[in-house]
């Protein structure tokens, strides 16, 4: 699991959508939902991001180590 503060949603989604496996959004109740190439869900997250003045905190579970590292590299470069 990784917690991220997303400041650039467009670049975040570009990175997520290049992943080979699931990128699961974790909800406080324990529910998981894959956001990789799930454009309707991404649209909802973008709306929340904009409502929150271009900032969104997400908890993710990324099972594939290569996908995990891709998102970590994106995040390290975005900060």
Short mmCIF file of N, CA, C and O in Angstrom, two decimals:
data_model
loop_
_atom_site.label_atom_id
_atom_site.label_comp_id
_atom_site.label_asym_id
_atom_site.label_seq_id
_atom_site.Cartn_x
_atom_site.Cartn_y
_atom_site.Cartn_z
N UNK A 1 0.84 -1.18 0.00
CA UNK A 1 0.00 0.00 0.00
C UNK A 1 0.88 1.24 0.00
O UNK A 1 1.95 1.25 0.61
N UNK A 2 0.41 2.25 -0.70
CA UNK A 2 1.10 3.52 -0.77
C UNK A 2 0.07 4.64 -0.69
O UNK A 2 -1.03 4.51 -1.24
N UNK A 3 0.40 5.70 0.04
CA UNK A 3 -0.46 6.87 0.13
C UNK A 3 0.21 8.00 -0.63
O UNK A 3 1.39 8.27 -0.43
N UNK A 4 -0.56 8.64 -1.52
CA UNK A 4 -0.03 9.71 -2.36
C UNK A 4 -0.90 10.95 -2.25
O UNK A 4 -2.12 10.85 -2.15
N UNK A 5 -0.27 12.10 -2.31
CA UNK A 5 -0.96 13.37 -2.46
C UNK A 5 -0.79 13.79 -3.91
O UNK A 5 0.29 14.19 -4.33
N UNK A 6 -1.86 13.67 -4.69
CA UNK A 6 -1.79 13.94 -6.11
C UNK A 6 -1.97 15.43 -6.36
O UNK A 6 -2.97 16.02 -5.97
N UNK A 7 -0.98 16.01 -7.03
CA UNK A 7 -1.03 17.42 -7.38
C UNK A 7 -1.18 17.63 -8.88
O UNK A 7 -1.52 18.72 -9.33
N UNK A 8 -0.89 16.60 -9.67
CA UNK A 8 -0.99 16.67 -11.13
C UNK A 8 -1.76 15.43 -11.60
O UNK A 8 -1.16 14.41 -11.91
N UNK A 9 -3.07 15.55 -11.64
CA UNK A 9 -3.92 14.40 -11.93
C UNK A 9 -3.71 13.88 -13.35
O UNK A 9 -3.73 12.67 -13.58
N UNK A 10 -3.51 14.77 -14.31
CA UNK A 10 -3.32 14.34 -15.70
C UNK A 10 -2.11 13.42 -15.82
O UNK A 10 -2.21 12.34 -16.42
N UNK A 11 -0.99 13.81 -15.28
CA UNK A 11 0.22 12.99 -15.34
C UNK A 11 0.05 11.70 -14.52
O UNK A 11 0.54 10.64 -14.92
N UNK A 12 -0.65 11.79 -13.40
CA UNK A 12 -0.89 10.60 -12.59
C UNK A 12 -1.68 9.57 -13.39
O UNK A 12 -1.31 8.39 -13.45
N UNK A 13 -2.76 9.99 -14.04
CA UNK A 13 -3.56 9.06 -14.84
C UNK A 13 -2.77 8.51 -16.02
O UNK A 13 -2.93 7.35 -16.38
N UNK A 14 -1.93 9.31 -16.64
CA UNK A 14 -1.10 8.81 -17.74
C UNK A 14 -0.20 7.69 -17.24
O UNK A 14 -0.03 6.67 -17.92
N UNK A 15 0.37 7.87 -16.07
CA UNK A 15 1.24 6.84 -15.49
C UNK A 15 0.43 5.59 -15.14
O UNK A 15 0.83 4.48 -15.47
N UNK A 16 -0.70 5.77 -14.49
CA UNK A 16 -1.56 4.63 -14.11
C UNK A 16 -1.98 3.84 -15.34
O UNK A 16 -1.93 2.61 -15.35
N UNK A 17 -2.36 4.54 -16.40
CA UNK A 17 -2.88 3.87 -17.58
C UNK A 17 -1.81 3.14 -18.40
O UNK A 17 -2.15 2.39 -19.30
N UNK A 18 -0.54 3.35 -18.08
CA UNK A 18 0.52 2.59 -18.74
C UNK A 18 0.89 1.33 -17.95
O UNK A 18 1.68 0.53 -18.43
N UNK A 19 0.33 1.17 -16.78
CA UNK A 19 0.62 -0.01 -15.97
C UNK A 19 0.02 -1.26 -16.61
O UNK A 19 -1.02 -1.20 -17.28
N UNK A 20 0.68 -2.40 -16.41
CA UNK A 20 0.21 -3.66 -16.97
C UNK A 20 -0.88 -4.31 -16.12
O UNK A 20 -1.74 -5.00 -16.65
N UNK A 21 -0.81 -4.11 -14.83
CA UNK A 21 -1.76 -4.76 -13.94
C UNK A 21 -2.70 -3.76 -13.27
O UNK A 21 -2.79 -2.60 -13.67
N UNK A 22 -3.34 -4.24 -12.23
CA UNK A 22 -4.29 -3.42 -11.49
C UNK A 22 -3.58 -2.37 -10.65
O UNK A 22 -2.49 -2.59 -10.13
N UNK A 23 -4.22 -1.21 -10.56
CA UNK A 23 -3.82 -0.15 -9.63
C UNK A 23 -5.08 0.09 -8.81
O UNK A 23 -6.01 0.75 -9.26
N UNK A 24 -5.10 -0.50 -7.62
CA UNK A 24 -6.32 -0.50 -6.81
C UNK A 24 -6.38 0.70 -5.87
O UNK A 24 -5.47 0.93 -5.08
N UNK A 25 -7.48 1.41 -5.99
CA UNK A 25 -7.79 2.50 -5.07
C UNK A 25 -8.37 1.86 -3.81
O UNK A 25 -9.29 1.02 -3.89
N UNK A 26 -7.83 2.20 -2.65
CA UNK A 26 -8.30 1.65 -1.38
C UNK A 26 -9.23 2.64 -0.70
O UNK A 26 -8.89 3.81 -0.54
N UNK A 27 -10.37 2.16 -0.28
CA UNK A 27 -11.35 2.98 0.43
C UNK A 27 -11.22 2.73 1.93
O UNK A 27 -10.74 1.67 2.34
N UNK A 28 -11.65 3.68 2.75
CA UNK A 28 -11.53 3.51 4.21
C UNK A 28 -12.24 2.25 4.74
O UNK A 28 -11.81 1.68 5.74
N UNK A 29 -13.28 1.79 4.06
CA UNK A 29 -14.00 0.60 4.52
C UNK A 29 -13.34 -0.71 4.07
O UNK A 29 -13.86 -1.78 4.32
N UNK A 30 -12.18 -0.61 3.39
CA UNK A 30 -11.45 -1.79 2.96
C UNK A 30 -11.73 -2.21 1.52
O UNK A 30 -11.08 -3.10 0.99
N UNK A 31 -12.69 -1.59 0.89
CA UNK A 31 -13.03 -1.89 -0.49
C UNK A 31 -11.88 -1.48 -1.41
O UNK A 31 -11.20 -0.49 -1.17
N UNK A 32 -11.66 -2.26 -2.48
CA UNK A 32 -10.65 -1.96 -3.49
C UNK A 32 -11.34 -1.80 -4.83
O UNK A 32 -12.28 -2.53 -5.14
N UNK A 33 -10.82 -0.86 -5.63
CA UNK A 33 -11.36 -0.67 -6.97
C UNK A 33 -10.22 -0.32 -7.92
O UNK A 33 -9.46 0.61 -7.65
N UNK A 34 -10.10 -1.09 -8.99
CA UNK A 34 -9.04 -0.86 -9.97
C UNK A 34 -9.32 0.43 -10.74
O UNK A 34 -10.41 0.62 -11.28
N UNK A 35 -8.31 1.33 -10.82
CA UNK A 35 -8.48 2.58 -11.57
C UNK A 35 -7.70 2.56 -12.89
O UNK A 35 -7.79 3.51 -13.66
N UNK A 36 -6.98 1.49 -13.17
CA UNK A 36 -6.19 1.40 -14.39
C UNK A 36 -7.12 1.29 -15.60
O UNK A 36 -7.86 0.32 -15.73
N UNK A 37 -7.08 2.30 -16.45
CA UNK A 37 -7.89 2.39 -17.67
C UNK A 37 -9.39 2.34 -17.39
O UNK A 37 -10.18 1.94 -18.25
N UNK A 38 -9.78 2.74 -16.20
CA UNK A 38 -11.20 2.82 -15.82
C UNK A 38 -11.60 4.29 -15.90
O UNK A 38 -11.58 5.02 -14.91
N UNK A 39 -11.96 4.72 -17.11
CA UNK A 39 -12.09 6.14 -17.40
C UNK A 39 -13.24 6.82 -16.68
O UNK A 39 -13.13 7.99 -16.31
N UNK A 40 -14.33 6.12 -16.43
CA UNK A 40 -15.44 6.72 -15.68
C UNK A 40 -15.02 6.98 -14.23
O UNK A 40 -15.32 8.03 -13.67
N UNK A 41 -14.34 6.03 -13.63
CA UNK A 41 -13.85 6.20 -12.27
C UNK A 41 -12.81 7.32 -12.22
O UNK A 41 -12.80 8.14 -11.29
N UNK A 42 -11.94 7.38 -13.21
CA UNK A 42 -10.95 8.44 -13.27
C UNK A 42 -11.62 9.81 -13.40
O UNK A 42 -11.17 10.79 -12.81
N UNK A 43 -12.72 9.86 -14.15
CA UNK A 43 -13.46 11.11 -14.30
C UNK A 43 -14.01 11.57 -12.93
O UNK A 43 -13.96 12.75 -12.59
N UNK A 44 -14.52 10.63 -12.15
CA UNK A 44 -15.02 10.94 -10.81
C UNK A 44 -13.89 11.45 -9.90
O UNK A 44 -14.08 12.41 -9.15
N UNK A 45 -12.73 10.79 -9.98
CA UNK A 45 -11.58 11.23 -9.17
C UNK A 45 -11.12 12.61 -9.60
O UNK A 45 -10.75 13.44 -8.76
N UNK A 46 -11.15 12.89 -10.89
CA UNK A 46 -10.76 14.21 -11.39
C UNK A 46 -11.71 15.27 -10.85
O UNK A 46 -11.27 16.36 -10.46
N UNK A 47 -12.99 14.95 -10.79
CA UNK A 47 -13.97 15.89 -10.23
C UNK A 47 -13.67 16.17 -8.76
O UNK A 47 -13.69 17.33 -8.33
N UNK A 48 -13.37 15.13 -7.98
CA UNK A 48 -13.02 15.31 -6.56
C UNK A 48 -11.74 16.13 -6.43
O UNK A 48 -11.62 16.99 -5.55
N UNK A 49 -10.79 15.87 -7.30
CA UNK A 49 -9.52 16.60 -7.32
C UNK A 49 -9.77 18.10 -7.54
O UNK A 49 -9.22 18.95 -6.83
N UNK A 50 -10.60 18.42 -8.50
CA UNK A 50 -10.90 19.84 -8.79
C UNK A 50 -11.69 20.49 -7.66
O UNK A 50 -11.46 21.64 -7.33
N UNK A 51 -12.62 19.75 -7.06
CA UNK A 51 -13.37 20.27 -5.92
C UNK A 51 -12.45 20.57 -4.74
O UNK A 51 -12.72 21.47 -3.95
N UNK A 52 -11.38 19.82 -4.62
CA UNK A 52 -10.43 19.96 -3.53
C UNK A 52 -9.26 20.89 -3.90
O UNK A 52 -8.16 20.77 -3.36
N UNK A 53 -9.51 21.78 -4.85
CA UNK A 53 -8.52 22.79 -5.28
C UNK A 53 -7.23 22.16 -5.78
O UNK A 53 -6.13 22.53 -5.38
N UNK A 54 -7.38 21.19 -6.70
CA UNK A 54 -6.25 20.54 -7.38
C UNK A 54 -5.31 19.81 -6.42
O UNK A 54 -4.09 19.91 -6.53
N UNK A 55 -5.92 19.05 -5.55
CA UNK A 55 -5.17 18.22 -4.60
C UNK A 55 -6.07 17.05 -4.23
O UNK A 55 -7.26 17.21 -3.99
N UNK A 56 -5.49 15.85 -4.19
CA UNK A 56 -6.27 14.68 -3.79
C UNK A 56 -5.34 13.66 -3.15
O UNK A 56 -4.29 13.34 -3.71
N UNK A 57 -5.73 13.18 -1.99
CA UNK A 57 -4.95 12.14 -1.30
C UNK A 57 -5.58 10.79 -1.61
O UNK A 57 -6.78 10.61 -1.45
N UNK A 58 -4.73 9.86 -2.09
CA UNK A 58 -5.20 8.53 -2.45
C UNK A 58 -4.35 7.47 -1.77
O UNK A 58 -3.15 7.64 -1.61
N UNK A 59 -4.99 6.37 -1.40
CA UNK A 59 -4.30 5.17 -0.93
C UNK A 59 -4.45 4.13 -2.02
O UNK A 59 -5.55 3.86 -2.49
N UNK A 60 -3.31 3.55 -2.42
CA UNK A 60 -3.31 2.60 -3.53
C UNK A 60 -2.66 1.29 -3.13
O UNK A 60 -1.73 1.26 -2.33
N UNK A 61 -3.15 0.21 -3.71
CA UNK A 61 -2.53 -1.10 -3.62
C UNK A 61 -2.15 -1.50 -5.04
O UNK A 61 -3.02 -1.56 -5.92
N UNK A 62 -0.85 -1.72 -5.27
CA UNK A 62 -0.36 -2.01 -6.62
C UNK A 62 0.40 -3.33 -6.54
O UNK A 62 1.56 -3.37 -6.11
N UNK A 63 -0.24 -4.45 -6.94
CA UNK A 63 0.37 -5.77 -6.78
C UNK A 63 1.62 -6.01 -7.61
O UNK A 63 2.55 -6.67 -7.15
N UNK A 64 1.69 -5.49 -8.82
CA UNK A 64 2.83 -5.72 -9.71
C UNK A 64 3.98 -4.79 -9.33
O UNK A 64 3.83 -3.57 -9.36
N UNK A 65 5.15 -5.35 -8.97
CA UNK A 65 6.28 -4.51 -8.55
C UNK A 65 6.72 -3.49 -9.60
O UNK A 65 7.10 -2.37 -9.25
N UNK A 66 6.66 -3.84 -10.89
CA UNK A 66 7.04 -2.89 -11.94
C UNK A 66 6.07 -1.72 -11.99
O UNK A 66 6.47 -0.57 -12.14
N UNK A 67 4.79 -2.01 -11.85
CA UNK A 67 3.78 -0.95 -11.84
C UNK A 67 3.95 -0.08 -10.60
O UNK A 67 3.85 1.15 -10.67
N UNK A 68 4.23 -0.71 -9.47
CA UNK A 68 4.46 0.02 -8.22
C UNK A 68 5.61 1.01 -8.40
O UNK A 68 5.51 2.18 -8.06
N UNK A 69 6.71 0.53 -8.97
CA UNK A 69 7.88 1.39 -9.16
C UNK A 69 7.59 2.50 -10.17
O UNK A 69 8.06 3.63 -10.00
N UNK A 70 6.80 2.25 -11.20
CA UNK A 70 6.43 3.29 -12.16
C UNK A 70 5.70 4.43 -11.46
O UNK A 70 5.98 5.61 -11.72
N UNK A 71 4.80 4.08 -10.56
CA UNK A 71 4.04 5.11 -9.85
C UNK A 71 4.92 5.83 -8.84
O UNK A 71 4.84 7.05 -8.69
N UNK A 72 5.81 5.11 -8.18
CA UNK A 72 6.75 5.76 -7.25
C UNK A 72 7.66 6.73 -8.00
O UNK A 72 7.88 7.85 -7.56
N UNK A 73 8.16 6.33 -9.17
CA UNK A 73 9.02 7.21 -9.97
C UNK A 73 8.24 8.44 -10.44
O UNK A 73 8.77 9.55 -10.43
N UNK A 74 6.99 8.25 -10.86
CA UNK A 74 6.15 9.40 -11.23
C UNK A 74 6.05 10.36 -10.04
O UNK A 74 6.26 11.56 -10.16
N UNK A 75 5.72 9.79 -8.88
CA UNK A 75 5.48 10.62 -7.70
C UNK A 75 6.75 11.36 -7.26
O UNK A 75 6.69 12.53 -6.91
N UNK A 76 7.87 10.67 -7.29
CA UNK A 76 9.14 11.30 -6.90
C UNK A 76 9.48 12.45 -7.86
O UNK A 76 10.00 13.48 -7.43
N UNK A 77 9.18 12.30 -9.12
CA UNK A 77 9.46 13.34 -10.09
C UNK A 77 8.47 14.49 -10.04
O UNK A 77 8.77 15.60 -10.47
N UNK A 78 7.28 14.24 -9.52
CA UNK A 78 6.23 15.26 -9.48
C UNK A 78 6.33 16.17 -8.26
O UNK A 78 5.79 17.24 -8.25
N UNK A 79 7.02 15.72 -7.23
CA UNK A 79 7.12 16.50 -5.99
C UNK A 79 8.07 17.66 -6.10
O UNK A 79 8.98 17.70 -6.82
#
